[in-house]
Short mmCIF file of C-alpha atoms in Angstrom, two decimals:
data_model
loop_
_atom_site.label_atom_id
_atom_site.label_comp_id
_atom_site.label_asym_id
_atom_site.label_seq_id
_atom_site.Cartn_x
_atom_site.Cartn_y
_atom_site.Cartn_z
CA MET A 1 1.71 32.32 11.68
CA THR A 2 5.18 31.06 10.83
CA PRO A 3 6.19 27.43 10.14
CA MET A 4 7.83 27.41 13.59
CA ASP A 5 4.32 27.59 15.10
CA ILE A 6 3.26 24.33 13.45
CA GLY A 7 2.65 21.54 15.96
CA LEU A 8 3.84 17.95 15.82
CA ARG A 9 0.22 16.80 15.71
CA GLN A 10 -0.41 18.46 12.35
CA LEU A 11 2.78 16.96 10.94
CA ARG A 12 1.85 13.47 12.19
CA TYR A 13 -1.62 13.83 10.71
CA PHE A 14 -0.20 14.84 7.34
CA LEU A 15 2.29 11.96 7.33
CA ILE A 16 -0.43 9.37 8.06
CA LEU A 17 -2.62 10.87 5.31
CA ALA A 18 0.32 10.78 2.91
CA GLU A 19 0.79 7.09 3.72
CA GLU A 20 -2.89 6.16 3.34
CA GLN A 21 -3.80 8.48 0.42
CA HIS A 22 -7.36 8.28 1.76
CA PHE A 23 -8.99 10.62 4.30
CA THR A 24 -11.30 7.98 5.80
CA TRP A 25 -8.57 5.39 6.36
CA ALA A 26 -6.13 7.99 7.71
CA ALA A 27 -8.74 9.33 10.13
CA ASP A 28 -9.50 5.77 11.24
CA ARG A 29 -5.81 5.12 11.99
CA LEU A 30 -5.58 8.37 13.93
CA GLY A 31 -8.79 7.81 15.87
CA ILE A 32 -10.33 11.12 14.76
CA SER A 33 -13.15 12.15 12.44
CA GLN A 34 -12.58 12.80 8.76
CA PRO A 35 -13.69 16.48 9.01
CA THR A 36 -11.25 17.02 11.89
CA LEU A 37 -8.39 15.57 9.85
CA SER A 38 -9.37 17.69 6.84
CA ARG A 39 -9.35 20.87 8.97
CA HIS A 40 -5.88 20.08 10.34
CA ILE A 41 -4.49 19.50 6.85
CA ARG A 42 -6.05 22.72 5.53
CA ARG A 43 -4.56 24.61 8.49
CA LEU A 44 -1.15 23.09 7.83
CA GLU A 45 -1.33 24.16 4.17
CA ASP A 46 -2.36 27.68 5.20
CA GLU A 47 0.46 27.97 7.72
CA LEU A 48 3.06 26.70 5.25
CA GLY A 49 1.67 28.67 2.35
CA ARG A 50 1.84 25.55 0.18
CA THR A 51 -0.66 23.23 -1.49
CA LEU A 52 0.19 19.75 -0.24
CA LEU A 53 -2.72 17.81 -1.75
CA ASP A 54 -4.38 17.64 -5.14
CA ARG A 55 -8.07 17.31 -4.26
CA SER A 56 -9.35 17.21 -7.85
CA THR A 57 -9.68 13.39 -7.82
CA ARG A 58 -11.79 11.02 -5.72
CA HIS A 59 -8.89 10.44 -3.35
CA PRO A 60 -6.23 13.05 -2.54
CA ARG A 61 -2.88 12.90 -4.28
CA LEU A 62 0.29 14.52 -3.03
CA THR A 63 1.52 17.51 -4.97
CA ALA A 64 5.24 18.00 -5.57
CA GLU A 65 5.35 20.06 -2.35
CA GLY A 66 3.46 17.29 -0.56
CA HIS A 67 5.92 14.64 -1.73
CA ARG A 68 8.82 16.79 -0.58
CA LEU A 69 7.31 17.35 2.87
CA ARG A 70 6.42 13.66 3.26
CA ASP A 71 9.95 12.56 2.37
CA ASP A 72 11.47 15.05 4.83
CA LEU A 73 9.07 14.12 7.63
CA GLN A 74 9.71 10.39 7.22
CA LEU A 75 13.31 11.06 8.21
CA LEU A 76 13.01 14.03 10.56
CA LEU A 77 9.81 13.41 12.54
CA PRO A 78 11.01 10.17 14.23
CA GLN A 79 14.22 11.93 15.26
CA LEU A 80 12.30 14.90 16.64
CA GLU A 81 9.89 12.65 18.54
CA THR A 82 12.85 10.77 20.03
CA ALA A 83 14.50 14.03 21.11
CA LEU A 84 11.30 15.21 22.82
CA ARG A 85 10.47 11.86 24.39
CA PRO A 86 10.24 11.85 28.22
CA ALA A 87 12.95 10.14 30.26
CA GLU A 88 10.76 7.05 30.78
CA PRO A 89 8.58 6.86 27.67
CA GLN A 90 5.95 4.34 26.77
CA PRO A 91 7.72 1.56 24.82
CA THR A 92 7.34 2.15 21.08
CA LEU A 93 7.71 -0.34 18.25
CA ARG A 94 8.44 1.35 14.93
CA LEU A 95 6.79 -0.79 12.25
CA GLY A 96 7.94 -0.15 8.70
CA TYR A 97 6.23 -0.92 5.41
CA ALA A 98 6.96 0.08 1.83
CA TRP A 99 3.80 0.27 -0.28
CA GLY A 100 1.06 -1.85 1.16
CA PHE A 101 0.08 -1.89 4.84
CA PRO A 102 -2.29 -4.79 5.66
CA LEU A 103 -5.08 -2.72 7.15
CA GLU A 104 -7.22 -5.31 8.94
CA ARG A 105 -4.41 -7.56 10.17
CA GLY A 106 -2.08 -4.69 11.01
CA ARG A 107 -4.63 -2.66 12.93
CA ARG A 108 -5.79 -5.59 15.01
CA ALA A 109 -2.21 -6.49 15.89
CA GLN A 110 -1.46 -2.88 16.78
CA ALA A 111 -4.48 -2.68 19.06
CA THR A 112 -3.62 -6.00 20.73
CA LEU A 113 -0.02 -5.02 21.49
CA GLU A 114 -1.07 -1.62 22.80
CA GLU A 115 -3.88 -2.99 24.97
CA ARG A 116 -2.22 -6.12 26.34
CA HIS A 117 1.41 -5.03 26.53
CA LEU A 118 1.11 -1.22 26.68
CA VAL A 119 3.47 -0.90 23.72
CA LEU A 120 2.77 1.84 21.18
CA VAL A 121 3.07 0.68 17.56
CA ARG A 122 3.96 3.49 15.18
CA THR A 123 3.77 2.74 11.45
CA VAL A 124 6.46 4.23 9.23
CA ARG A 125 6.36 4.16 5.44
CA ARG A 126 9.83 3.76 3.92
CA ASP A 127 10.27 3.20 0.22
CA ASP A 128 13.06 0.63 0.24
CA ARG A 129 13.21 -3.15 0.02
CA THR A 130 13.33 -3.69 3.81
CA ALA A 131 11.15 -0.68 4.70
CA GLY A 132 13.84 0.85 6.89
CA LEU A 133 15.23 -2.26 8.60
CA ARG A 134 18.70 -2.08 7.07
CA ASP A 135 19.35 1.51 8.10
CA GLY A 136 17.81 1.03 11.55
CA SER A 137 15.01 3.57 11.12
CA VAL A 138 12.40 0.95 12.11
CA ASP A 139 12.35 -1.93 14.60
CA ALA A 140 10.33 -4.37 12.48
CA ALA A 141 8.68 -4.38 9.08
CA LEU A 142 5.90 -5.91 7.01
CA LEU A 143 7.30 -6.74 3.58
CA TRP A 144 5.66 -8.15 0.47
CA GLY A 145 7.54 -11.06 -1.01
CA THR A 146 9.80 -13.75 0.39
CA VAL A 147 12.73 -12.17 2.25
CA ARG A 148 16.03 -14.04 2.39
CA ASP A 149 18.50 -12.18 4.60
CA PRO A 150 20.47 -14.00 7.33
CA ARG A 151 20.54 -10.78 9.36
CA LEU A 152 16.76 -10.82 9.71
CA VAL A 153 14.29 -13.05 11.52
CA THR A 154 11.44 -13.58 9.06
CA THR A 155 7.99 -15.12 9.34
CA GLU A 156 5.35 -15.60 6.67
CA ILE A 157 2.17 -13.88 7.81
CA LEU A 158 -0.29 -14.50 4.99
CA ARG A 159 -0.76 -15.30 1.30
CA GLU A 160 -3.29 -13.79 -1.05
CA PRO A 161 -3.97 -13.50 -4.79
CA HIS A 162 -2.27 -11.02 -7.08
CA VAL A 163 -4.29 -8.79 -9.41
CA ALA A 164 -3.34 -7.30 -12.75
CA VAL A 165 -2.93 -3.52 -12.85
CA ILE A 166 -3.81 -2.01 -16.23
CA SER A 167 -4.67 1.34 -17.75
CA ARG A 168 -8.36 2.06 -18.20
CA ASN A 169 -7.50 2.69 -21.86
CA SER A 170 -5.67 -0.61 -22.30
CA THR A 171 -6.83 -3.17 -24.84
CA LEU A 172 -7.07 -5.52 -21.85
CA ALA A 173 -9.75 -3.34 -20.24
CA VAL A 174 -12.57 -5.18 -22.03
CA ARG A 175 -11.66 -8.48 -20.37
CA ASP A 176 -13.10 -10.00 -17.21
CA ARG A 177 -9.72 -11.41 -16.18
CA VAL A 178 -6.22 -11.89 -17.56
CA THR A 179 -3.55 -14.57 -17.23
CA TRP A 180 0.04 -14.38 -16.07
CA ARG A 181 1.16 -15.14 -19.64
CA ASP A 182 -1.05 -12.33 -20.99
CA LEU A 183 0.99 -9.87 -18.95
CA GLY A 184 4.19 -11.44 -20.25
CA ARG A 185 3.27 -10.23 -23.72
CA ARG A 186 3.10 -6.63 -22.51
CA CYS A 187 5.61 -4.12 -21.22
CA LEU A 188 5.96 -4.26 -17.44
CA VAL A 189 6.11 -1.36 -14.98
CA VAL A 190 8.75 -2.18 -12.34
CA ASN A 191 9.28 -0.69 -8.89
CA THR A 192 13.07 -0.87 -8.63
CA VAL A 193 13.20 0.34 -5.02
CA SER A 194 10.69 -1.79 -3.11
CA GLY A 195 8.85 -3.87 -5.72
CA THR A 196 8.71 -7.65 -5.82
CA HIS A 197 8.29 -8.44 -9.54
CA THR A 198 10.72 -8.33 -12.47
CA PRO A 199 10.57 -9.87 -15.98
CA ARG A 200 12.50 -12.87 -14.59
CA ASP A 201 9.29 -13.99 -12.86
CA TRP A 202 7.73 -14.96 -16.21
CA PRO A 203 8.54 -18.03 -18.34
CA ALA A 204 11.20 -17.69 -21.03
CA ASP A 205 8.67 -17.80 -23.87
CA ALA A 206 6.48 -15.06 -22.34
CA THR A 207 8.87 -12.59 -20.74
CA PRO A 208 7.76 -8.95 -20.62
CA GLU A 209 9.96 -6.02 -21.53
CA ILE A 210 10.39 -3.22 -18.98
CA GLY A 211 8.22 -0.26 -19.96
CA ALA A 212 8.97 2.01 -17.00
CA GLU A 213 10.98 1.98 -13.79
CA THR A 214 9.48 3.61 -10.69
CA SER A 215 10.43 4.06 -7.05
CA ASN A 216 7.11 4.06 -5.14
CA ILE A 217 3.46 3.05 -5.42
CA GLU A 218 2.29 6.48 -6.62
CA GLU A 219 4.77 6.53 -9.51
CA TYR A 220 3.88 2.90 -10.25
CA LEU A 221 0.17 3.62 -10.70
CA HIS A 222 0.84 6.79 -12.69
CA ALA A 223 3.07 4.86 -15.10
CA VAL A 224 0.38 2.22 -15.60
CA ALA A 225 -2.29 4.88 -16.11
CA ALA A 226 -0.08 6.48 -18.77
CA ARG A 227 0.13 3.10 -20.56
CA ARG A 228 3.85 2.72 -20.01
CA GLY A 229 3.11 -0.90 -19.14
CA VAL A 230 1.07 -3.25 -16.97
CA GLY A 231 1.63 -4.10 -13.33
CA VAL A 232 0.96 -6.65 -10.61
CA LEU A 233 -0.15 -5.98 -7.01
CA PRO A 234 -1.43 -8.03 -4.07
CA ALA A 235 -5.22 -7.79 -3.95
CA SER A 236 -5.30 -5.99 -0.59
CA VAL A 237 -2.81 -3.39 -1.79
CA ALA A 238 -4.97 -2.74 -4.85
CA ALA A 239 -7.92 -2.16 -2.52
CA GLN A 240 -5.98 0.58 -0.73
CA HIS A 241 -4.68 2.44 -3.77
CA GLN A 242 -7.37 3.73 -6.10
CA ASP A 243 -6.73 5.67 -9.30
CA PRO A 244 -9.49 6.73 -11.70
CA ASP A 245 -7.32 5.83 -14.69
CA VAL A 246 -6.33 2.35 -13.47
CA LEU A 247 -8.24 -0.95 -13.49
CA TYR A 248 -7.57 -4.04 -11.37
CA LEU A 249 -8.46 -7.40 -12.94
CA PRO A 250 -8.40 -10.92 -11.47
CA LEU A 251 -5.18 -12.64 -12.51
CA THR A 252 -4.96 -16.39 -13.16
CA GLY A 253 -1.84 -18.50 -13.24
CA ALA A 254 0.07 -16.04 -11.06
CA PRO A 255 2.10 -16.88 -7.96
CA GLU A 256 0.52 -15.93 -4.66
CA ALA A 257 1.50 -12.71 -2.91
CA VAL A 258 3.37 -13.39 0.34
CA LEU A 259 3.42 -10.98 3.28
CA THR A 260 6.48 -11.39 5.50
CA TYR A 261 7.14 -9.99 8.97
CA ALA A 262 10.81 -9.28 9.66
CA TYR A 263 13.01 -7.83 12.40
CA PRO A 264 16.78 -7.76 13.07
CA ARG A 265 18.35 -10.94 14.40
CA ALA A 266 20.96 -8.93 16.33
CA ASP A 267 19.71 -6.79 19.23
CA PRO A 268 16.00 -7.00 18.34
CA HIS A 269 13.36 -4.76 19.88
CA PRO A 270 12.05 -6.33 23.13
CA TYR A 271 8.56 -6.67 21.63
CA ALA A 272 9.47 -7.56 18.04
CA GLU A 273 8.92 -11.29 18.54
CA THR A 274 5.71 -10.67 20.51
CA PHE A 275 4.27 -8.53 17.74
CA GLY A 276 5.08 -11.27 15.25
CA ARG A 277 3.11 -13.78 17.32
CA VAL A 278 0.15 -11.41 17.45
CA LEU A 279 0.27 -10.96 13.66
CA ARG A 280 0.24 -14.71 13.07
CA GLN A 281 -2.83 -15.33 15.21
CA GLY A 282 -5.87 -16.21 13.12
CA ARG A 283 -4.09 -15.93 9.78
CA ALA A 284 -6.09 -18.86 8.42
CA ASP A 285 -9.20 -16.66 8.57
CA GLU A 286 -7.87 -13.94 6.32
CA ARG A 287 -7.44 -15.48 2.87
CA ALA A 288 -10.05 -14.13 0.48
CA PRO A 289 -10.09 -14.67 -3.30
CA PHE A 290 -10.09 -11.70 -5.65
CA THR A 291 -12.63 -12.85 -8.20
CA LYS A 292 -14.96 -11.51 -10.82
CA ASN A 293 -18.30 -10.61 -9.33
CA THR A 294 -21.47 -11.23 -11.28
CA ARG A 295 -22.58 -8.44 -13.58
CA ALA A 296 -25.27 -6.28 -12.10
CA ALA A 297 -28.70 -6.23 -13.65
CA SER A 298 -27.94 -2.74 -14.96
CA GLY A 299 -25.21 -4.23 -17.11
CA LYS A 300 -22.35 -2.52 -15.28
CA ASP A 301 -19.21 -4.58 -14.97
CA THR A 302 -18.12 -5.04 -11.37
CA ARG A 303 -14.89 -6.83 -12.23
CA ALA A 304 -12.35 -7.45 -9.53
CA ALA A 305 -14.81 -7.00 -6.69
CA VAL A 306 -13.63 -8.92 -3.67
CA THR A 307 -15.70 -11.94 -2.72
CA LYS A 308 -17.74 -11.30 0.41
CA GLY A 309 -18.03 -13.63 3.32
CA PRO A 310 -17.01 -14.11 6.97
CA ARG A 311 -13.42 -14.88 5.97
CA ALA A 312 -12.93 -11.90 3.66
CA ALA A 313 -9.62 -10.13 4.12
CA PHE A 314 -10.79 -6.60 3.40
CA THR A 315 -13.20 -4.16 5.02
CA GLU A 316 -16.50 -3.28 3.35
CA ASN A 317 -15.04 0.11 2.46
CA ALA A 318 -12.11 -1.53 0.72
CA ARG A 319 -14.37 -3.88 -1.19
CA ALA A 320 -16.53 -0.99 -2.33
CA ALA A 321 -13.49 1.01 -3.37
CA VAL A 322 -12.13 -1.82 -5.49
CA THR A 323 -15.51 -2.39 -7.09
CA ARG A 324 -15.86 1.30 -7.96
CA ASN A 325 -12.36 1.43 -9.37
CA THR A 326 -12.71 -1.65 -11.52
CA GLN A 327 -15.91 -0.82 -13.35
CA ALA A 328 -15.52 -1.13 -17.09
CA GLY A 329 -13.57 1.66 -18.75
CA GLY A 330 -13.05 2.74 -22.33
CA ARG A 331 -11.65 0.40 -24.93
CA GLY A 332 -7.98 0.59 -25.74
CA THR A 333 -6.07 1.02 -28.95
CA LYS A 334 -5.07 -1.55 -31.53
CA ALA A 335 -4.95 -5.10 -30.15
CA GLY A 336 -1.61 -6.82 -29.81
CA SER A 337 0.26 -3.78 -28.51
CA ARG A 338 2.85 -4.54 -25.83
CA ARG A 339 2.04 -1.28 -24.08
CA GLY A 340 -0.36 -1.18 -21.16
#
């Protein structure tokens, strides 16, 4: 079978999996079973004659070929879908995000808009500061950080704690939590394309040096794992992105992470404002602290587990994933190093 025989469904499935980096979450977004998604991805790899995923870790990682296909599809698939769209299509809102889609809030809002207003919400990952708003490739976007752009209508959706992102081999790995100033004494990994933190966010007497510059969440975590520096992520984003060589620790003294909804002020999508209202509904029920859990009787450290309760912001799967990822790792090298 030639690449020309590949269907749009397989390409959509791959793109969602590339965004989620997790078979269960991707299958949930697509409304199919995990085995079905896995079969489609295997078939796509067979038809292309390429290995798109590295399956040697707990969660799949994109290979170089996978990254290339994802980047191409992010640009080409929306154009192809538009070209093939019927004359009177179902209204579609293209919702962009850069490196952290709010799973619970986003999915509920998607379902509400689709059920009540018959508007399809299609999520699009774009690795830039406005997640595709400035070049018009999306109609609205969910952005981490405060956005100040007079061309955009912006609304704060939620706030949540930040967590520290460190290498499992870091000297900080033996701690239960770290402070904002602790990170200022280390080198910092910076996402220069869509990130929200730079050394300027720290006080003058505890300003980190830049240890590595990255352009997306995958590069960010790989740089931290390689001890190029430490990082900072919103707690819910940490729950979505697991890496066996990375630990997430509660972070004290840090500013809160802000999630902002934005859409163009000029000629907005007819349902952009409506979707914003849906997102804001019930936001008071979604703030959950990212705190140290008590140590289990076995002595295992369950640091950075997310506090449970009726107002928790994450799913049980996300909580479990964070807990697994933040169990105590090996001790680092000589104390006092500014590396990760």
